[in-house]
């Protein structure tokens, strides 16, 4: 099923767009701050435009500017960046990297850095799916699209959603199957805020809108490869707790005009401790046949979502902060072997510090804070009757 869509409003920028876009960015005042951050302030404002204009194309800009910025973020806010499962990623193939979602900018940026750090000749960066709600500022939109981000449109009417989803689905399939370009996309709309990673079936349904092939052929052609991302600490923890408490008490949370930008900035610059990426194996045609047992398509999609969640839950790297939170909520020390007394004291002090600045019942605030960190432990051991959880 192929429709000749015009992708100009969603595609990432290529070398044909580069000269015009880099010209805009070079003279954008906010880019001075980005360049000064990279250079530790050792650059004059007048030298920023010629510096940015020195990059000749998209690849040059990514390899010699974007990667350096992400490395600087890593140096300033990440204690250690580790990974496993890279042997599952054939550098000559394109994959649909489907990950859990914790950090607006870094989930995708760090997957590119991890792959770049393999030092494989001919490295091609991964395309990135990003919601247009995050791109309301023109220079942010420019730097995202020049960094191989394509746009997922939000807030559309019912009919518009259908057409937009078909276009997005076909664009994703084109990148994978025709352009041999890998893609990062989150397994759900919006970050997981309560710590309970859960794949949205609607996202998986969107993938299959671009093909009339069988379930197996449709999803197999996309070469889905799950990746579990784990952060020791969350620099956006306070804002997430505030949102969750508001939803619990009032039924909904209305975002302010600067909420998304603030979350992007805090997620980039705030302390994250250790970060780990666990790359799974490609979901093969044989794997999909095992799900394809003459059951309705919606049930197959649910089974696929469940299998992805099983991977995220089993491969999320659990940190002392996660185990401490689980024990505090359970009122015991079942997981005490996984953390020290200092780990527990430091985590409890961090929780008190992050929640005392928020309005509301302190017990409710702290319980929600603890659950954010404890849920990955519950998900890891939920099938093991040895462990009981009170939350």
Tab-separated table of C-alpha atoms in Angstrom:
chain	number	residue	atom	x	y	z
A	1	UNK	CA	0.000	0.000	0.000
A	2	UNK	CA	1.818	3.086	-1.235
A	3	UNK	CA	0.529	6.655	-1.350
A	4	UNK	CA	2.623	9.464	-2.818
A	5	UNK	CA	2.754	11.604	0.306
A	6	UNK	CA	4.547	14.926	0.462
A	7	UNK	CA	6.912	14.516	3.423
A	8	UNK	CA	8.238	18.076	3.369
A	9	UNK	CA	6.419	19.081	6.555
A	10	UNK	CA	7.713	16.146	8.623
A	11	UNK	CA	10.994	14.918	7.144
A	12	UNK	CA	14.396	15.706	8.581
A	13	UNK	CA	16.584	18.190	6.737
A	14	UNK	CA	19.102	16.851	4.232
A	15	UNK	CA	22.086	18.402	2.464
A	16	UNK	CA	19.770	20.176	0.042
A	17	UNK	CA	18.334	22.161	2.955
A	18	UNK	CA	21.577	22.533	4.844
A	19	UNK	CA	22.948	25.865	3.573
A	20	UNK	CA	19.740	27.768	4.281
A	21	UNK	CA	19.197	26.212	7.717
A	22	UNK	CA	22.774	26.605	8.975
A	23	UNK	CA	22.643	30.255	7.895
A	24	UNK	CA	19.620	30.784	10.159
A	25	UNK	CA	21.234	28.932	13.055
A	26	UNK	CA	24.566	30.729	12.692
A	27	UNK	CA	22.933	34.083	13.411
A	28	UNK	CA	20.440	32.830	16.010
A	29	UNK	CA	21.282	34.512	19.366
A	30	UNK	CA	20.402	31.390	21.383
A	31	UNK	CA	22.985	29.380	19.455
A	32	UNK	CA	25.656	31.568	21.042
A	33	UNK	CA	24.763	30.024	24.390
A	34	UNK	CA	25.026	26.510	22.950
A	35	UNK	CA	28.423	27.209	21.386
A	36	UNK	CA	29.700	28.940	24.532
A	37	UNK	CA	28.608	25.884	26.535
A	38	UNK	CA	30.614	23.663	24.189
A	39	UNK	CA	33.640	25.965	24.295
A	40	UNK	CA	33.525	26.628	28.060
A	41	UNK	CA	32.871	30.268	27.230
A	42	UNK	CA	36.099	30.606	25.266
A	43	UNK	CA	34.607	32.142	22.154
A	44	UNK	CA	33.503	35.670	21.268
A	45	UNK	CA	29.949	36.245	20.027
A	46	UNK	CA	31.286	37.543	16.710
A	47	UNK	CA	33.111	34.252	16.147
A	48	UNK	CA	30.033	32.044	16.569
A	49	UNK	CA	28.584	32.501	13.043
A	50	UNK	CA	31.841	31.675	11.209
A	51	UNK	CA	32.353	28.691	13.520
A	52	UNK	CA	28.907	27.259	12.745
A	53	UNK	CA	29.222	28.070	9.048
A	54	UNK	CA	32.472	26.092	8.906
A	55	UNK	CA	30.512	22.819	8.902
A	56	UNK	CA	29.861	21.822	5.310
A	57	UNK	CA	26.910	19.433	5.429
A	58	UNK	CA	24.557	17.550	7.754
A	59	UNK	CA	27.028	14.744	8.476
A	60	UNK	CA	29.843	17.204	9.195
A	61	UNK	CA	27.563	19.200	11.517
A	62	UNK	CA	26.461	16.076	13.386
A	63	UNK	CA	29.908	14.531	13.759
A	64	UNK	CA	31.803	17.701	14.640
A	65	UNK	CA	29.227	19.736	16.519
A	66	UNK	CA	26.228	17.739	17.773
A	67	UNK	CA	28.302	14.763	18.963
A	68	UNK	CA	30.662	17.137	20.780
A	69	UNK	CA	27.742	18.867	22.511
A	70	UNK	CA	26.321	15.521	23.660
A	71	UNK	CA	29.751	14.443	24.904
A	72	UNK	CA	29.937	17.697	26.876
A	73	UNK	CA	26.511	17.000	28.384
A	74	UNK	CA	27.723	13.505	29.257
A	75	UNK	CA	30.863	14.853	30.916
A	76	UNK	CA	28.919	17.409	32.956
A	77	UNK	CA	25.901	15.381	34.067
A	78	UNK	CA	26.484	11.630	33.636
A	79	UNK	CA	28.763	9.656	35.929
A	80	UNK	CA	29.095	6.727	33.522
A	81	UNK	CA	27.498	5.701	30.214
A	82	UNK	CA	27.487	1.949	29.604
A	83	UNK	CA	25.821	-0.490	27.246
A	84	UNK	CA	25.390	-4.154	26.430
A	85	UNK	CA	24.045	-6.065	23.441
A	86	UNK	CA	25.807	-4.011	20.767
A	87	UNK	CA	26.723	-7.266	19.046
A	88	UNK	CA	23.026	-7.423	18.064
A	89	UNK	CA	23.328	-4.238	15.986
A	90	UNK	CA	24.681	-4.964	12.504
A	91	UNK	CA	26.144	-1.617	11.336
A	92	UNK	CA	25.203	-2.436	7.742
A	93	UNK	CA	21.497	-2.808	8.515
A	94	UNK	CA	18.811	-0.293	9.382
A	95	UNK	CA	16.795	-0.949	12.535
A	96	UNK	CA	13.753	0.551	14.192
A	97	UNK	CA	15.163	1.122	17.676
A	98	UNK	CA	12.115	1.038	19.929
A	99	UNK	CA	12.969	2.178	23.455
A	100	UNK	CA	11.343	2.997	26.739
A	101	UNK	CA	11.198	6.759	27.231
A	102	UNK	CA	12.586	8.674	30.213
A	103	UNK	CA	14.397	11.754	28.862
A	104	UNK	CA	13.056	13.980	26.062
A	105	UNK	CA	16.358	14.760	24.348
A	106	UNK	CA	18.922	12.317	25.674
A	107	UNK	CA	17.162	8.998	25.073
A	108	UNK	CA	17.740	9.459	21.344
A	109	UNK	CA	20.949	11.503	21.540
A	110	UNK	CA	22.750	8.981	23.717
A	111	UNK	CA	21.774	6.023	21.536
A	112	UNK	CA	23.566	7.817	18.699
A	113	UNK	CA	26.558	8.454	20.960
A	114	UNK	CA	26.712	4.812	22.079
A	115	UNK	CA	26.627	3.651	18.449
A	116	UNK	CA	29.133	6.335	17.395
A	117	UNK	CA	31.535	5.221	20.138
A	118	UNK	CA	31.892	1.836	18.444
A	119	UNK	CA	34.166	3.645	15.961
A	120	UNK	CA	32.828	1.720	12.981
A	121	UNK	CA	33.887	3.159	9.631
A	122	UNK	CA	31.058	4.765	7.710
A	123	UNK	CA	28.934	5.424	10.816
A	124	UNK	CA	25.461	6.698	9.944
A	125	UNK	CA	23.490	8.477	12.636
A	126	UNK	CA	20.026	7.328	13.604
A	127	UNK	CA	16.967	9.330	12.593
A	128	UNK	CA	14.858	10.543	15.509
A	129	UNK	CA	11.082	10.782	15.904
A	130	UNK	CA	10.072	13.911	17.842
A	131	UNK	CA	6.695	15.422	18.687
A	132	UNK	CA	5.935	18.829	17.210
A	133	UNK	CA	4.872	20.017	20.685
A	134	UNK	CA	8.602	20.127	21.476
A	135	UNK	CA	9.427	22.219	18.405
A	136	UNK	CA	7.404	25.388	18.884
A	137	UNK	CA	10.566	27.520	19.057
A	138	UNK	CA	11.907	28.059	15.492
A	139	UNK	CA	15.621	27.607	16.258
A	140	UNK	CA	14.901	24.440	18.272
A	141	UNK	CA	12.928	23.082	15.310
A	142	UNK	CA	15.826	23.917	12.974
A	143	UNK	CA	18.488	22.262	15.102
A	144	UNK	CA	16.304	19.195	15.619
A	145	UNK	CA	15.567	18.697	11.923
A	146	UNK	CA	19.168	19.337	10.878
A	147	UNK	CA	20.059	16.637	13.425
A	148	UNK	CA	17.951	14.077	11.505
A	149	UNK	CA	14.785	14.489	13.572
A	150	UNK	CA	11.480	13.983	11.802
A	151	UNK	CA	8.202	15.307	13.112
A	152	UNK	CA	5.336	13.470	14.792
A	153	UNK	CA	2.305	15.755	14.741
A	154	UNK	CA	0.272	16.063	17.946
A	155	UNK	CA	-3.071	17.613	18.839
A	156	UNK	CA	-4.853	16.829	15.565
A	157	UNK	CA	-8.524	16.133	14.878
A	158	UNK	CA	-9.738	12.566	14.293
A	159	UNK	CA	-9.529	12.644	10.484
A	160	UNK	CA	-6.236	14.538	10.569
A	161	UNK	CA	-4.775	11.958	12.944
A	162	UNK	CA	-5.622	9.169	10.501
A	163	UNK	CA	-3.957	10.877	7.532
A	164	UNK	CA	-0.977	12.007	9.597
A	165	UNK	CA	-0.476	8.489	10.965
A	166	UNK	CA	-0.547	6.977	7.475
A	167	UNK	CA	2.047	9.481	6.276
A	168	UNK	CA	4.268	8.937	9.316
A	169	UNK	CA	3.988	5.168	8.966
A	170	UNK	CA	4.987	5.280	5.308
A	171	UNK	CA	7.885	7.651	6.016
A	172	UNK	CA	9.208	5.323	8.728
A	173	UNK	CA	8.949	2.317	6.414
A	174	UNK	CA	10.683	4.248	3.628
A	175	UNK	CA	13.621	5.179	5.869
A	176	UNK	CA	14.101	1.580	7.002
A	177	UNK	CA	13.403	-0.409	3.842
A	178	UNK	CA	14.479	1.991	1.062
A	179	UNK	CA	16.989	4.429	2.570
A	180	UNK	CA	18.672	1.961	4.963
A	181	UNK	CA	18.420	4.569	7.737
A	182	UNK	CA	17.905	3.453	11.330
A	183	UNK	CA	15.297	5.192	13.474
A	184	UNK	CA	14.870	5.884	17.179
A	185	UNK	CA	11.307	6.123	18.414
A	186	UNK	CA	9.858	5.909	21.915
A	187	UNK	CA	7.495	3.037	22.689
A	188	UNK	CA	4.823	5.465	23.883
A	189	UNK	CA	3.724	9.063	23.470
A	190	UNK	CA	5.404	11.089	26.191
A	191	UNK	CA	7.896	10.023	28.807
A	192	UNK	CA	7.135	7.362	31.383
A	193	UNK	CA	6.625	9.452	34.503
A	194	UNK	CA	5.476	6.869	37.058
A	195	UNK	CA	8.326	4.430	36.375
A	196	UNK	CA	6.044	1.808	34.803
A	197	UNK	CA	7.272	1.327	31.221
A	198	UNK	CA	4.363	0.234	29.024
A	199	UNK	CA	4.267	0.064	25.218
A	200	UNK	CA	1.297	1.744	23.553
A	201	UNK	CA	-0.527	-0.584	21.180
A	202	UNK	CA	-1.588	2.466	19.154
A	203	UNK	CA	2.034	3.129	18.209
A	204	UNK	CA	2.445	-0.434	16.936
A	205	UNK	CA	-0.796	-0.099	14.976
A	206	UNK	CA	0.561	3.047	13.326
A	207	UNK	CA	3.587	1.097	12.050
A	208	UNK	CA	1.394	-1.360	10.139
A	209	UNK	CA	-0.687	1.314	8.366
A	210	UNK	CA	1.882	1.556	5.550
A	211	UNK	CA	1.586	-2.038	4.403
A	212	UNK	CA	-1.156	-4.504	3.531
A	213	UNK	CA	1.180	-7.435	4.043
A	214	UNK	CA	0.514	-10.091	6.644
A	215	UNK	CA	1.263	-9.365	10.297
A	216	UNK	CA	4.572	-11.228	10.022
A	217	UNK	CA	5.728	-9.590	6.781
A	218	UNK	CA	4.518	-6.150	7.842
A	219	UNK	CA	6.384	-5.925	11.130
A	220	UNK	CA	9.296	-8.114	10.081
A	221	UNK	CA	10.275	-5.674	7.321
A	222	UNK	CA	10.725	-2.911	9.928
A	223	UNK	CA	13.457	-4.808	11.808
A	224	UNK	CA	12.266	-3.715	15.253
A	225	UNK	CA	15.028	-3.873	17.855
A	226	UNK	CA	14.090	-3.081	21.481
A	227	UNK	CA	16.453	-1.056	23.662
A	228	UNK	CA	16.037	-0.615	27.426
A	229	UNK	CA	17.302	2.716	28.792
A	230	UNK	CA	18.040	3.127	32.504
A	231	UNK	CA	18.917	6.326	34.372
A	232	UNK	CA	20.168	6.159	37.958
A	233	UNK	CA	18.609	9.547	38.752
A	234	UNK	CA	16.018	11.700	37.002
A	235	UNK	CA	16.727	15.437	36.794
A	236	UNK	CA	13.032	15.995	36.032
A	237	UNK	CA	11.812	14.022	39.055
A	238	UNK	CA	10.203	17.004	40.829
A	239	UNK	CA	8.217	18.133	37.794
A	240	UNK	CA	7.067	14.570	37.116
A	241	UNK	CA	5.891	14.166	40.720
A	242	UNK	CA	4.057	17.486	40.519
A	243	UNK	CA	2.277	16.360	37.352
A	244	UNK	CA	1.359	12.946	38.782
A	245	UNK	CA	0.051	14.448	42.044
A	246	UNK	CA	-2.057	16.967	40.124
A	247	UNK	CA	-3.551	14.184	37.982
A	248	UNK	CA	-4.246	12.063	41.072
A	249	UNK	CA	-6.007	14.917	42.858
A	250	UNK	CA	-7.652	16.847	40.021
A	251	UNK	CA	-7.994	14.264	37.258
A	252	UNK	CA	-5.801	16.069	34.741
A	253	UNK	CA	-2.715	18.239	34.361
A	254	UNK	CA	-2.598	21.290	32.111
A	255	UNK	CA	0.876	21.959	30.742
A	256	UNK	CA	2.183	25.489	30.921
A	257	UNK	CA	3.664	27.130	27.805
A	258	UNK	CA	7.238	26.544	28.976
A	259	UNK	CA	6.832	23.072	30.541
A	260	UNK	CA	8.208	21.103	27.584
A	261	UNK	CA	11.187	23.405	27.060
A	262	UNK	CA	11.987	23.366	30.789
A	263	UNK	CA	11.848	19.562	30.806
A	264	UNK	CA	14.146	19.410	27.775
A	265	UNK	CA	16.651	21.767	29.418
A	266	UNK	CA	16.536	20.103	32.849
A	267	UNK	CA	16.807	16.663	31.282
A	268	UNK	CA	19.922	17.750	29.408
A	269	UNK	CA	21.736	19.640	32.146
A	270	UNK	CA	20.592	17.983	35.395
A	271	UNK	CA	22.461	15.198	37.194
A	272	UNK	CA	21.634	11.721	35.918
A	273	UNK	CA	24.187	9.552	37.702
A	274	UNK	CA	24.854	6.402	35.717
A	275	UNK	CA	23.064	5.620	32.448
A	276	UNK	CA	22.820	2.234	30.732
A	277	UNK	CA	21.594	1.124	27.285
A	278	UNK	CA	20.690	-2.538	26.770
A	279	UNK	CA	20.251	-3.509	23.103
A	280	UNK	CA	18.033	-6.509	22.476
A	281	UNK	CA	17.847	-8.738	19.444
A	282	UNK	CA	15.961	-7.837	16.299
A	283	UNK	CA	12.377	-9.112	16.325
A	284	UNK	CA	12.644	-11.521	13.416
A	285	UNK	CA	10.094	-13.011	11.050
A	286	UNK	CA	10.325	-16.234	13.080
A	287	UNK	CA	9.640	-14.343	16.317
A	288	UNK	CA	6.579	-12.787	14.732
A	289	UNK	CA	5.363	-16.135	13.398
A	290	UNK	CA	5.395	-17.394	16.976
A	291	UNK	CA	2.877	-14.629	17.792
A	292	UNK	CA	0.885	-15.230	14.599
A	293	UNK	CA	-1.294	-18.106	15.745
A	294	UNK	CA	-4.538	-17.490	13.869
A	295	UNK	CA	-5.713	-14.915	16.368
A	296	UNK	CA	-7.199	-11.478	15.602
A	297	UNK	CA	-4.697	-8.797	14.588
A	298	UNK	CA	-5.385	-6.646	17.652
A	299	UNK	CA	-4.518	-9.578	19.894
A	300	UNK	CA	-1.292	-10.138	17.955
A	301	UNK	CA	-0.394	-6.482	18.440
A	302	UNK	CA	-1.073	-6.813	22.172
A	303	UNK	CA	1.200	-9.864	22.290
A	304	UNK	CA	3.898	-7.888	20.469
A	305	UNK	CA	3.520	-5.016	22.952
A	306	UNK	CA	3.695	-7.486	25.848
A	307	UNK	CA	6.865	-9.056	24.459
A	308	UNK	CA	8.472	-5.619	24.153
A	309	UNK	CA	7.491	-4.738	27.722
A	310	UNK	CA	8.900	-8.043	28.914
A	311	UNK	CA	12.227	-7.044	27.379
A	312	UNK	CA	12.202	-3.561	28.925
A	313	UNK	CA	11.323	-4.932	32.355
A	314	UNK	CA	13.965	-7.669	32.291
A	315	UNK	CA	16.760	-5.530	30.837
A	316	UNK	CA	16.198	-2.249	32.673
A	317	UNK	CA	19.379	-1.910	34.727
A	318	UNK	CA	18.360	-1.557	38.349
A	319	UNK	CA	20.368	0.912	40.411
A	320	UNK	CA	20.652	1.237	44.206
A	321	UNK	CA	18.097	4.076	43.970
A	322	UNK	CA	15.523	1.634	42.584
A	323	UNK	CA	16.096	-0.989	45.266
A	324	UNK	CA	16.058	1.584	48.077
A	325	UNK	CA	12.732	2.992	46.859
A	326	UNK	CA	11.189	-0.494	46.722
A	327	UNK	CA	12.298	-1.303	50.266
A	328	UNK	CA	11.105	2.041	51.660
A	329	UNK	CA	7.672	1.540	50.094
A	330	UNK	CA	7.476	-2.065	51.277
A	331	UNK	CA	8.713	-1.155	54.750
A	332	UNK	CA	11.403	-3.836	54.727
A	333	UNK	CA	14.958	-4.556	53.614
A	334	UNK	CA	14.367	-7.365	51.130
A	335	UNK	CA	16.719	-5.792	48.580
A	336	UNK	CA	19.304	-4.521	51.082
A	337	UNK	CA	22.074	-6.577	49.455
A	338	UNK	CA	21.872	-4.259	46.433
A	339	UNK	CA	22.648	-1.009	48.246
A	340	UNK	CA	24.666	0.380	51.136
A	341	UNK	CA	23.530	2.352	54.168
A	342	UNK	CA	24.958	5.452	52.496
A	343	UNK	CA	22.995	4.708	49.310
A	344	UNK	CA	19.793	4.601	51.327
A	345	UNK	CA	20.552	7.720	53.354
A	346	UNK	CA	21.529	9.685	50.240
A	347	UNK	CA	18.416	8.614	48.349
A	348	UNK	CA	16.092	9.481	51.216
A	349	UNK	CA	17.757	12.879	51.558
A	350	UNK	CA	17.368	13.480	47.809
A	351	UNK	CA	13.683	12.506	47.988
A	352	UNK	CA	13.057	14.941	50.852
A	353	UNK	CA	14.912	17.717	49.051
A	354	UNK	CA	13.062	17.215	45.758
A	355	UNK	CA	9.578	16.939	47.292
A	356	UNK	CA	9.721	19.662	49.948
A	357	UNK	CA	9.690	22.339	47.239
A	358	UNK	CA	6.347	21.055	45.914
A	359	UNK	CA	2.878	22.001	47.103
A	360	UNK	CA	0.665	19.282	48.529
A	361	UNK	CA	0.517	16.517	51.092
A	362	UNK	CA	4.105	15.477	51.797
A	363	UNK	CA	3.192	11.815	52.330
A	364	UNK	CA	1.459	11.656	48.947
A	365	UNK	CA	4.327	13.472	47.248
A	366	UNK	CA	6.935	11.146	48.711
A	367	UNK	CA	4.941	8.007	47.903
A	368	UNK	CA	4.651	9.020	44.249
A	369	UNK	CA	8.355	9.908	44.207
A	370	UNK	CA	9.248	6.493	45.604
A	371	UNK	CA	7.006	4.689	43.124
A	372	UNK	CA	8.783	6.377	40.196
A	373	UNK	CA	11.983	4.629	41.245
A	374	UNK	CA	10.459	1.425	42.651
A	375	UNK	CA	8.277	0.404	39.701
A	376	UNK	CA	11.177	-1.020	37.648
A	377	UNK	CA	11.953	-3.352	40.573
A	378	UNK	CA	8.343	-4.492	40.762
A	379	UNK	CA	8.282	-5.085	37.010
A	380	UNK	CA	11.507	-7.084	37.144
A	381	UNK	CA	10.233	-9.443	39.841
A	382	UNK	CA	6.472	-9.421	39.263
A	383	UNK	CA	6.483	-13.053	38.068
A	384	UNK	CA	8.553	-14.234	41.042
A	385	UNK	CA	6.375	-15.255	43.998
A	386	UNK	CA	9.400	-14.858	46.266
A	387	UNK	CA	8.809	-11.106	46.264
A	388	UNK	CA	5.722	-9.265	47.460
A	389	UNK	CA	5.063	-5.606	46.731
A	390	UNK	CA	2.709	-3.308	48.630
A	391	UNK	CA	2.356	-0.835	45.767
